[in-house]
PDB file of C-alpha atoms and ligand atoms in Angstrom:
ATOM      1  CA  MET A   1       0.484  -0.060   0.112  1.00  0.00           C
ATOM      2  CA  ALA A   2       1.229   3.953  -1.325  1.00  0.00           C
ATOM      3  CA  LEU A   3       1.117   6.108   2.499  1.00  0.00           C
ATOM      4  CA  ARG A   4      -0.424   9.385   0.968  1.00  0.00           C
ATOM      5  CA  LYS A   5       2.052  13.059   2.522  1.00  0.00           C
ATOM      6  CA  LEU A   6      -0.225  14.221   4.923  1.00  0.00           C
ATOM      7  CA  ILE A   7       0.856  18.096   5.320  1.00  0.00           C
ATOM      8  CA  ALA A   8      -0.691  19.501   8.289  1.00  0.00           C
ATOM      9  CA  GLY A   9      -0.713  23.606   9.140  1.00  0.00           C
ATOM     10  CA  ASN A  10      -0.275  24.522  12.926  1.00  0.00           C
ATOM     11  CA  TRP A  11      -1.997  28.352  12.937  1.00  0.00           C
ATOM     12  CA  LYS A  12      -0.841  28.743  16.854  1.00  0.00           C
ATOM     13  CA  MET A  13      -2.918  31.520  17.718  1.00  0.00           C
ATOM     14  CA  HIS A  14      -3.030  33.640  14.845  1.00  0.00           C
ATOM     15  CA  GLY A  15      -6.915  33.544  12.932  1.00  0.00           C
ATOM     16  CA  GLN A  16     -10.397  35.110  14.141  1.00  0.00           C
ATOM     17  CA  SER A  17     -12.691  35.145  11.676  1.00  0.00           C
ATOM     18  CA  SER A  18     -11.885  37.462   8.875  1.00  0.00           C
ATOM     19  CA  ASP A  19      -9.291  34.500   8.639  1.00  0.00           C
ATOM     20  CA  LEU A  20     -12.018  32.357   7.545  1.00  0.00           C
ATOM     21  CA  GLU A  21     -11.427  33.170   3.222  1.00  0.00           C
ATOM     22  CA  GLU A  22      -7.588  31.752   3.691  1.00  0.00           C
ATOM     23  CA  ILE A  23      -9.088  28.867   5.056  1.00  0.00           C
ATOM     24  CA  ALA A  24     -11.841  28.941   1.642  1.00  0.00           C
ATOM     25  CA  ALA A  25      -9.041  29.881   0.032  1.00  0.00           C
ATOM     26  CA  ILE A  26      -6.531  26.852   0.694  1.00  0.00           C
ATOM     27  CA  ALA A  27      -9.513  24.880   0.663  1.00  0.00           C
ATOM     28  CA  ALA A  28     -10.492  25.001  -2.824  1.00  0.00           C
ATOM     29  CA  ALA A  29      -6.396  25.196  -4.009  1.00  0.00           C
ATOM     30  CA  SER A  30      -6.734  22.403  -2.345  1.00  0.00           C
ATOM     31  CA  ARG A  31      -8.588  20.166  -4.040  1.00  0.00           C
ATOM     32  CA  GLN A  32      -6.487  19.526  -7.025  1.00  0.00           C
ATOM     33  CA  PHE A  33      -4.249  17.694  -4.948  1.00  0.00           C
ATOM     34  CA  GLU A  34      -5.648  13.917  -4.406  1.00  0.00           C
ATOM     35  CA  ASN A  35      -2.905  12.292  -4.173  1.00  0.00           C
ATOM     36  CA  VAL A  36      -1.725  14.029  -0.129  1.00  0.00           C
ATOM     37  CA  ASP A  37      -3.745  14.922   2.699  1.00  0.00           C
ATOM     38  CA  ILE A  38      -4.182  17.890   4.653  1.00  0.00           C
ATOM     39  CA  ALA A  39      -5.507  18.813   7.223  1.00  0.00           C
ATOM     40  CA  LEU A  40      -5.504  22.739   9.172  1.00  0.00           C
ATOM     41  CA  CYS A  41      -5.144  22.973  13.675  1.00  0.00           C
ATOM     42  CA  VAL A  42      -6.563  26.269  14.213  1.00  0.00           C
ATOM     43  CA  PRO A  43      -7.038  27.666  17.035  1.00  0.00           C
ATOM     44  CA  ALA A  44     -10.082  26.400  18.622  1.00  0.00           C
ATOM     45  CA  ILE A  45     -12.753  28.714  18.729  1.00  0.00           C
ATOM     46  CA  LEU A  46     -12.339  29.230  14.735  1.00  0.00           C
ATOM     47  CA  ILE A  47     -12.939  24.747  14.305  1.00  0.00           C
ATOM     48  CA  GLU A  48     -16.957  24.924  14.073  1.00  0.00           C
ATOM     49  CA  ARG A  49     -16.800  27.650  11.520  1.00  0.00           C
ATOM     50  CA  ALA A  50     -14.237  26.423   9.693  1.00  0.00           C
ATOM     51  CA  SER A  51     -14.819  22.715   9.568  1.00  0.00           C
ATOM     52  CA  ARG A  52     -18.819  23.925   8.636  1.00  0.00           C
ATOM     53  CA  ALA A  53     -17.706  26.349   5.977  1.00  0.00           C
ATOM     54  CA  VAL A  54     -15.090  24.451   4.258  1.00  0.00           C
ATOM     55  CA  PRO A  55     -16.353  19.999   4.935  1.00  0.00           C
ATOM     56  CA  ASP A  56     -13.878  18.995   3.097  1.00  0.00           C
ATOM     57  CA  LEU A  57     -10.645  20.142   4.024  1.00  0.00           C
ATOM     58  CA  ALA A  58      -9.306  18.441   7.350  1.00  0.00           C
ATOM     59  CA  ILE A  59      -9.594  20.781  10.348  1.00  0.00           C
ATOM     60  CA  GLY A  60      -7.814  20.638  13.911  1.00  0.00           C
ATOM     61  CA  GLY A  61      -7.226  21.121  17.258  1.00  0.00           C
ATOM     62  CA  GLN A  62      -3.635  21.914  18.364  1.00  0.00           C
ATOM     63  CA  ASP A  63      -4.110  20.466  21.626  1.00  0.00           C
ATOM     64  CA  VAL A  64      -6.467  18.277  23.526  1.00  0.00           C
ATOM     65  CA  HIS A  65      -7.532  17.612  27.375  1.00  0.00           C
ATOM     66  CA  HIS A  66      -6.937  14.427  28.344  1.00  0.00           C
ATOM     67  CA  ALA A  67     -10.398  13.678  30.709  1.00  0.00           C
ATOM     68  CA  GLU A  68     -13.998  13.580  29.343  1.00  0.00           C
ATOM     69  CA  LYS A  69     -15.359  15.921  31.406  1.00  0.00           C
ATOM     70  CA  GLY A  70     -15.543  17.835  34.639  1.00  0.00           C
ATOM     71  CA  ALA A  71     -13.363  21.021  36.273  1.00  0.00           C
ATOM     72  CA  HIS A  72     -10.548  21.260  33.412  1.00  0.00           C
ATOM     73  CA  THR A  73     -11.078  25.261  33.632  1.00  0.00           C
ATOM     74  CA  GLY A  74     -10.223  26.887  29.915  1.00  0.00           C
ATOM     75  CA  CYS A  75      -9.261  23.004  28.523  1.00  0.00           C
ATOM     76  CA  ILE A  76     -10.985  21.403  25.028  1.00  0.00           C
ATOM     77  CA  SER A  77     -12.363  17.762  25.889  1.00  0.00           C
ATOM     78  CA  ALA A  78     -11.469  15.043  22.674  1.00  0.00           C
ATOM     79  CA  ASP A  79     -15.628  14.994  21.803  1.00  0.00           C
ATOM     80  CA  MET A  80     -15.942  18.729  22.450  1.00  0.00           C
ATOM     81  CA  LEU A  81     -13.592  18.719  19.958  1.00  0.00           C
ATOM     82  CA  LEU A  82     -15.198  15.795  17.360  1.00  0.00           C
ATOM     83  CA  ASP A  83     -18.438  17.961  18.002  1.00  0.00           C
ATOM     84  CA  ALA A  84     -17.081  21.195  17.308  1.00  0.00           C
ATOM     85  CA  GLY A  85     -16.057  19.399  13.512  1.00  0.00           C
ATOM     86  CA  ALA A  86     -12.263  18.281  14.150  1.00  0.00           C
ATOM     87  CA  ALA A  87     -10.935  15.263  12.735  1.00  0.00           C
ATOM     88  CA  LEU A  88      -7.630  16.175  14.415  1.00  0.00           C
ATOM     89  CA  THR A  89      -5.611  17.147  16.997  1.00  0.00           C
ATOM     90  CA  ILE A  90      -2.095  18.119  17.375  1.00  0.00           C
ATOM     91  CA  VAL A  91      -0.485  16.706  21.108  1.00  0.00           C
ATOM     92  CA  GLY A  92       2.414  17.408  22.747  1.00  0.00           C
ATOM     93  CA  HIS A  93       3.421  20.642  20.881  1.00  0.00           C
ATOM     94  CA  SER A  94       7.289  22.343  21.524  1.00  0.00           C
ATOM     95  CA  GLU A  95       5.426  25.314  22.944  1.00  0.00           C
ATOM     96  CA  ARG A  96       2.933  23.299  24.982  1.00  0.00           C
ATOM     97  CA  ARG A  97       5.401  21.208  26.457  1.00  0.00           C
ATOM     98  CA  ASP A  98       7.311  23.773  26.956  1.00  0.00           C
ATOM     99  CA  ALA A  99       5.037  26.787  28.937  1.00  0.00           C
ATOM    100  CA  GLN A 100       3.250  24.462  30.023  1.00  0.00           C
ATOM    101  CA  ARG A 101       5.411  21.617  31.751  1.00  0.00           C
ATOM    102  CA  GLU A 102       3.414  18.509  29.076  1.00  0.00           C
ATOM    103  CA  SER A 103       5.591  16.254  30.018  1.00  0.00           C
ATOM    104  CA  ASP A 104       5.801  13.259  28.169  1.00  0.00           C
ATOM    105  CA  ALA A 105       2.800  10.540  30.845  1.00  0.00           C
ATOM    106  CA  GLU A 106       0.257  14.840  30.019  1.00  0.00           C
ATOM    107  CA  VAL A 107       1.212  14.083  26.425  1.00  0.00           C
ATOM    108  CA  LYS A 108       0.794   9.952  26.220  1.00  0.00           C
ATOM    109  CA  ALA A 109      -2.228  10.792  28.437  1.00  0.00           C
ATOM    110  CA  LYS A 110      -3.402  13.544  26.369  1.00  0.00           C
ATOM    111  CA  ALA A 111      -3.308  11.169  22.081  1.00  0.00           C
ATOM    112  CA  GLU A 112      -5.522   7.982  24.310  1.00  0.00           C
ATOM    113  CA  ALA A 113      -7.700  10.474  24.613  1.00  0.00           C
ATOM    114  CA  ALA A 114      -7.759  12.213  21.615  1.00  0.00           C
ATOM    115  CA  LEU A 115      -7.770   8.509  19.959  1.00  0.00           C
ATOM    116  CA  ARG A 116     -10.615   6.395  21.615  1.00  0.00           C
ATOM    117  CA  CYS A 117     -13.018   9.464  21.014  1.00  0.00           C
ATOM    118  CA  GLY A 118     -11.972   8.395  16.821  1.00  0.00           C
ATOM    119  CA  LEU A 119      -9.745  12.295  16.656  1.00  0.00           C
ATOM    120  CA  SER A 120      -6.374  11.697  15.368  1.00  0.00           C
ATOM    121  CA  ALA A 121      -3.609  12.911  16.337  1.00  0.00           C
ATOM    122  CA  ILE A 122      -0.228  13.968  15.442  1.00  0.00           C
ATOM    123  CA  LEU A 123       2.458  13.871  18.731  1.00  0.00           C
ATOM    124  CA  CYS A 124       5.097  16.574  19.097  1.00  0.00           C
ATOM    125  CA  VAL A 125       8.611  15.259  19.165  1.00  0.00           C
ATOM    126  CA  GLY A 126      11.881  17.445  18.984  1.00  0.00           C
ATOM    127  CA  GLU A 127      15.140  17.416  20.877  1.00  0.00           C
ATOM    128  CA  SER A 128      16.562  21.709  22.066  1.00  0.00           C
ATOM    129  CA  LEU A 129      19.885  23.274  20.432  1.00  0.00           C
ATOM    130  CA  ALA A 130      21.777  21.850  23.515  1.00  0.00           C
ATOM    131  CA  LEU A 131      20.796  18.157  23.177  1.00  0.00           C
ATOM    132  CA  ARG A 132      21.645  18.411  19.944  1.00  0.00           C
ATOM    133  CA  GLU A 133      24.859  19.818  20.022  1.00  0.00           C
ATOM    134  CA  GLN A 134      25.949  18.057  23.096  1.00  0.00           C
ATOM    135  CA  GLY A 135      25.187  14.601  20.499  1.00  0.00           C
ATOM    136  CA  ALA A 136      21.870  13.669  22.215  1.00  0.00           C
ATOM    137  CA  ALA A 137      19.346  14.262  19.369  1.00  0.00           C
ATOM    138  CA  VAL A 138      18.008  10.837  18.745  1.00  0.00           C
ATOM    139  CA  SER A 139      18.322   9.541  22.560  1.00  0.00           C
ATOM    140  CA  THR A 140      16.149  12.716  23.972  1.00  0.00           C
ATOM    141  CA  VAL A 141      13.471  11.862  20.741  1.00  0.00           C
ATOM    142  CA  LEU A 142      13.663   8.262  21.685  1.00  0.00           C
ATOM    143  CA  ALA A 143      12.972   8.736  25.165  1.00  0.00           C
ATOM    144  CA  GLN A 144      10.242  11.253  24.924  1.00  0.00           C
ATOM    145  CA  LEU A 145       8.461   8.788  22.703  1.00  0.00           C
ATOM    146  CA  ASP A 146       9.017   5.722  25.108  1.00  0.00           C
ATOM    147  CA  GLY A 147       6.768   8.213  27.344  1.00  0.00           C
ATOM    148  CA  SER A 148       4.353   9.560  25.231  1.00  0.00           C
ATOM    149  CA  LEU A 149       3.755   6.926  22.272  1.00  0.00           C
ATOM    150  CA  PRO A 150       0.097   6.048  22.907  1.00  0.00           C
ATOM    151  CA  ASP A 151      -0.021   1.933  24.185  1.00  0.00           C
ATOM    152  CA  ARG A 152      -2.076   0.950  21.253  1.00  0.00           C
ATOM    153  CA  PRO A 153      -1.636   2.885  17.639  1.00  0.00           C
ATOM    154  CA  ALA A 154      -5.584   3.926  16.429  1.00  0.00           C
ATOM    155  CA  SER A 155      -7.999   1.612  15.524  1.00  0.00           C
ATOM    156  CA  ASP A 156     -10.749   4.181  13.160  1.00  0.00           C
ATOM    157  CA  ALA A 157      -8.457   7.219  14.318  1.00  0.00           C
ATOM    158  CA  GLU A 158      -4.801   7.814  13.260  1.00  0.00           C
ATOM    159  CA  LEU A 159      -1.672   8.395  15.065  1.00  0.00           C
ATOM    160  CA  ALA A 160       1.359  10.238  12.956  1.00  0.00           C
ATOM    161  CA  VAL A 161       4.524  11.478  14.341  1.00  0.00           C
ATOM    162  CA  ALA A 162       5.604  15.152  14.133  1.00  0.00           C
ATOM    163  CA  TYR A 163       9.243  15.245  14.846  1.00  0.00           C
ATOM    164  CA  GLU A 164      10.486  18.820  15.449  1.00  0.00           C
ATOM    165  CA  PRO A 165      13.787  19.801  16.248  1.00  0.00           C
ATOM    166  CA  VAL A 166      12.424  22.934  18.355  1.00  0.00           C
ATOM    167  CA  TRP A 167      15.772  25.332  17.604  1.00  0.00           C
ATOM    168  CA  ALA A 168      14.466  24.754  13.335  1.00  0.00           C
ATOM    169  CA  ILE A 169      10.309  26.227  14.404  1.00  0.00           C
ATOM    170  CA  GLY A 170      10.243  29.428  13.482  1.00  0.00           C
ATOM    171  CA  THR A 171      13.353  30.177  13.701  1.00  0.00           C
ATOM    172  CA  GLY A 172      14.210  29.863   9.580  1.00  0.00           C
ATOM    173  CA  LYS A 173      16.879  26.897  10.332  1.00  0.00           C
ATOM    174  CA  ILE A 174      17.000  23.022  10.016  1.00  0.00           C
ATOM    175  CA  PRO A 175      18.631  20.687   9.904  1.00  0.00           C
ATOM    176  CA  THR A 176      19.946  18.128   6.928  1.00  0.00           C
ATOM    177  CA  THR A 177      19.164  16.305   5.334  1.00  0.00           C
ATOM    178  CA  ALA A 178      20.843  13.557   7.315  1.00  0.00           C
ATOM    179  CA  GLU A 179      20.177  14.623   9.805  1.00  0.00           C
ATOM    180  CA  ILE A 180      16.373  14.522   8.868  1.00  0.00           C
ATOM    181  CA  GLY A 181      17.034  10.846   7.399  1.00  0.00           C
ATOM    182  CA  GLU A 182      18.642   9.209  10.606  1.00  0.00           C
ATOM    183  CA  MET A 183      16.056  10.817  12.785  1.00  0.00           C
ATOM    184  CA  HIS A 184      13.392   8.791  11.258  1.00  0.00           C
ATOM    185  CA  ALA A 185      14.762   6.389  10.131  1.00  0.00           C
ATOM    186  CA  ALA A 186      15.278   5.922  14.809  1.00  0.00           C
ATOM    187  CA  ILE A 187      11.465   6.751  14.967  1.00  0.00           C
ATOM    188  CA  ARG A 188      10.655   4.496  12.272  1.00  0.00           C
ATOM    189  CA  GLU A 189      12.437   1.736  14.200  1.00  0.00           C
ATOM    190  CA  CYS A 190      10.584   2.699  17.348  1.00  0.00           C
ATOM    191  CA  LEU A 191       7.407   2.816  15.692  1.00  0.00           C
ATOM    192  CA  LEU A 192       7.977  -1.430  14.817  1.00  0.00           C
ATOM    193  CA  SER A 193       9.086  -2.278  17.997  1.00  0.00           C
ATOM    194  CA  ARG A 194       6.645  -0.774  19.906  1.00  0.00           C
ATOM    195  CA  TYR A 195       3.697  -1.735  17.806  1.00  0.00           C
ATOM    196  CA  GLY A 196       4.822  -4.336  14.630  1.00  0.00           C
ATOM    197  CA  ASP A 197       3.645  -3.890  11.714  1.00  0.00           C
ATOM    198  CA  GLN A 198       1.650  -1.638  12.398  1.00  0.00           C
ATOM    199  CA  GLY A 199       4.430   0.651  12.859  1.00  0.00           C
ATOM    200  CA  GLN A 200       5.107   0.734   8.711  1.00  0.00           C
ATOM    201  CA  SER A 201       1.573   2.644   9.086  1.00  0.00           C
ATOM    202  CA  VAL A 202       2.018   5.369  11.857  1.00  0.00           C
ATOM    203  CA  ARG A 203       2.955   8.614   9.468  1.00  0.00           C
ATOM    204  CA  ILE A 204       6.464  10.228  10.254  1.00  0.00           C
ATOM    205  CA  LEU A 205       5.861  14.277   9.913  1.00  0.00           C
ATOM    206  CA  TYR A 206       9.013  16.400  10.089  1.00  0.00           C
ATOM    207  CA  GLY A 207       8.452  20.141  10.994  1.00  0.00           C
ATOM    208  CA  GLY A 208      10.136  23.049  11.759  1.00  0.00           C
ATOM    209  CA  SER A 209      10.481  26.227   8.823  1.00  0.00           C
ATOM    210  CA  VAL A 210       9.616  23.786   6.149  1.00  0.00           C
ATOM    211  CA  LYS A 211       9.203  26.702   2.828  1.00  0.00           C
ATOM    212  CA  ALA A 212       8.492  26.283  -0.745  1.00  0.00           C
ATOM    213  CA  SER A 213      11.207  26.814  -1.110  1.00  0.00           C
ATOM    214  CA  ASN A 214      13.209  22.863   1.713  1.00  0.00           C
ATOM    215  CA  ALA A 215       9.612  20.444   0.991  1.00  0.00           C
ATOM    216  CA  ALA A 216      11.200  19.387  -1.552  1.00  0.00           C
ATOM    217  CA  GLU A 217      14.165  18.597  -1.164  1.00  0.00           C
ATOM    218  CA  ILE A 218      12.373  17.665   2.578  1.00  0.00           C
ATOM    219  CA  PHE A 219      10.047  15.691   0.958  1.00  0.00           C
ATOM    220  CA  THR A 220      12.850  13.617  -0.923  1.00  0.00           C
ATOM    221  CA  VAL A 221      15.002  11.778   2.730  1.00  0.00           C
ATOM    222  CA  PRO A 222      12.944   8.297   3.375  1.00  0.00           C
ATOM    223  CA  ASP A 223      10.550   8.006   5.600  1.00  0.00           C
ATOM    224  CA  VAL A 224       9.329  11.598   5.680  1.00  0.00           C
ATOM    225  CA  ASP A 225       5.332  10.830   5.069  1.00  0.00           C
ATOM    226  CA  GLY A 226       4.496  14.864   5.748  1.00  0.00           C
ATOM    227  CA  ALA A 227       5.297  17.990   7.252  1.00  0.00           C
ATOM    228  CA  LEU A 228       3.645  20.038   9.807  1.00  0.00           C
ATOM    229  CA  VAL A 229       4.015  23.322   9.233  1.00  0.00           C
ATOM    230  CA  GLY A 230       3.348  26.878  11.232  1.00  0.00           C
ATOM    231  CA  GLY A 231       4.246  30.263  10.268  1.00  0.00           C
ATOM    232  CA  ALA A 232       4.115  29.156   6.013  1.00  0.00           C
ATOM    233  CA  SER A 233       0.154  27.353   6.903  1.00  0.00           C
ATOM    234  CA  LEU A 234      -1.253  30.966   7.369  1.00  0.00           C
ATOM    235  CA  ARG A 235      -1.588  31.885   3.726  1.00  0.00           C
ATOM    236  CA  ALA A 236      -2.769  29.793   1.018  1.00  0.00           C
ATOM    237  CA  ALA A 237       0.476  31.389  -1.348  1.00  0.00           C
ATOM    238  CA  ASP A 238       2.739  30.476   1.408  1.00  0.00           C
ATOM    239  CA  PHE A 239       0.655  26.839   2.592  1.00  0.00           C
ATOM    240  CA  LEU A 240      -0.301  25.367  -1.519  1.00  0.00           C
ATOM    241  CA  PRO A 241       3.181  25.208  -2.550  1.00  0.00           C
ATOM    242  CA  ILE A 242       4.432  22.795  -0.290  1.00  0.00           C
ATOM    243  CA  VAL A 243       1.267  20.922  -1.238  1.00  0.00           C
ATOM    244  CA  ALA A 244       1.800  20.924  -4.578  1.00  0.00           C
ATOM    245  CA  ALA A 245       5.633  19.148  -3.769  1.00  0.00           C
ATOM    246  CA  ALA A 246       4.917  16.162  -1.211  1.00  0.00           C
ATOM    247  CA  ALA A 247       1.966  15.701  -4.812  1.00  0.00           C
ATOM    248  CA  ALA A 248       5.076  15.631  -6.436  1.00  0.00           C
ATOM    249  CA  ALA A 249       7.123  12.844  -3.917  1.00  0.00           C
ATOM    250  CA  GLN A 250       7.534   9.206  -4.173  1.00  0.00           C
ATOM    251  CA  PRO A 251       4.900   7.201  -1.932  1.00  0.00           C
ATOM    252  CA  ARG A 252       6.009   5.135   1.240  1.00  0.00           C
ATOM    253  CA  ALA A 253       5.109   1.641   0.579  1.00  0.00           C
ATOM    254  CA  ALA A 254       4.292   1.111   3.702  1.00  0.00           C
TER     255      ALA A 254
HETATM  256  C1  LIG J 301       5.489  24.405  14.088  1.00  0.00           C
HETATM  257  O1  LIG J 301       4.915  24.856  14.983  1.00  0.00           O
HETATM  258  O2  LIG J 301       4.371  22.792  14.259  1.00  0.00           O
HETATM  259  C2  LIG J 301       6.337  24.999  13.733  1.00  0.00           C
HETATM  260  C3  LIG J 301       7.114  23.686  11.892  1.00  0.00           C
HETATM  261  O3  LIG J 301       6.370  26.497  12.674  1.00  0.00           O
HETATM  262  P1  LIG J 301       6.655  26.705  11.811  1.00  0.00           P
HETATM  263  O4  LIG J 301       7.023  25.985  10.314  1.00  0.00           O
HETATM  264  O5  LIG J 301       7.007  27.947  11.920  1.00  0.00           O
HETATM  265  O6  LIG J 301       8.841  26.385  12.152  1.00  0.00           O
END
């Protein structure tokens, strides 16, 4: 089976009702790329309107609470995201691991809560610059996976892993293709040892300063099954060339 590439945008804390037109523009242009899965993870307040406005584009959240309901002021459950029209959610983004001090165990609980409800999850991992410079990039990411991967991969919903080196996010710096390849191969090994053959079909995305100018090269790296895109996902003009590069890349047999 050939695995389609997944290009997911992470709008972070950008986007109000006036940006629904941009989402509609992305959805309209996306229809020409039939061999790529495309998703936009927008601020929670836009999920319902975006998913109504563009029902054929997968709309996602950027975080989810692990509990089904309860006294968790300001939090949103997986069922609530689904009810609002989301098809997926990001979990464990480095900005949350850092600012909200999210542990691997919490990220695992969030991923499991999402998958249990039928919401796909993009689980983020990635090392800091200091750890890469110490030669500890791969061991750091493997330890994060060890603590945050769900016990079982998804059945109805999909688990994907996003490798996002923290030092590459929003900085314009990216690892070499050899460094990306080394990390994605290590992540694949980990997925296979955790899930057996099912680990082959877990998509591994690269994230961190992906742009029109570097996407095609990144997609030549083995085991890069797509991208998680921050800044360049905010405008159709920046995002769609990345989708086009994914559409032109070789799919991986899984
Ligand atoms: C991100 O925040 O997930 C991300 C990859 O951001 P950027 O593409 O802007 O580096």
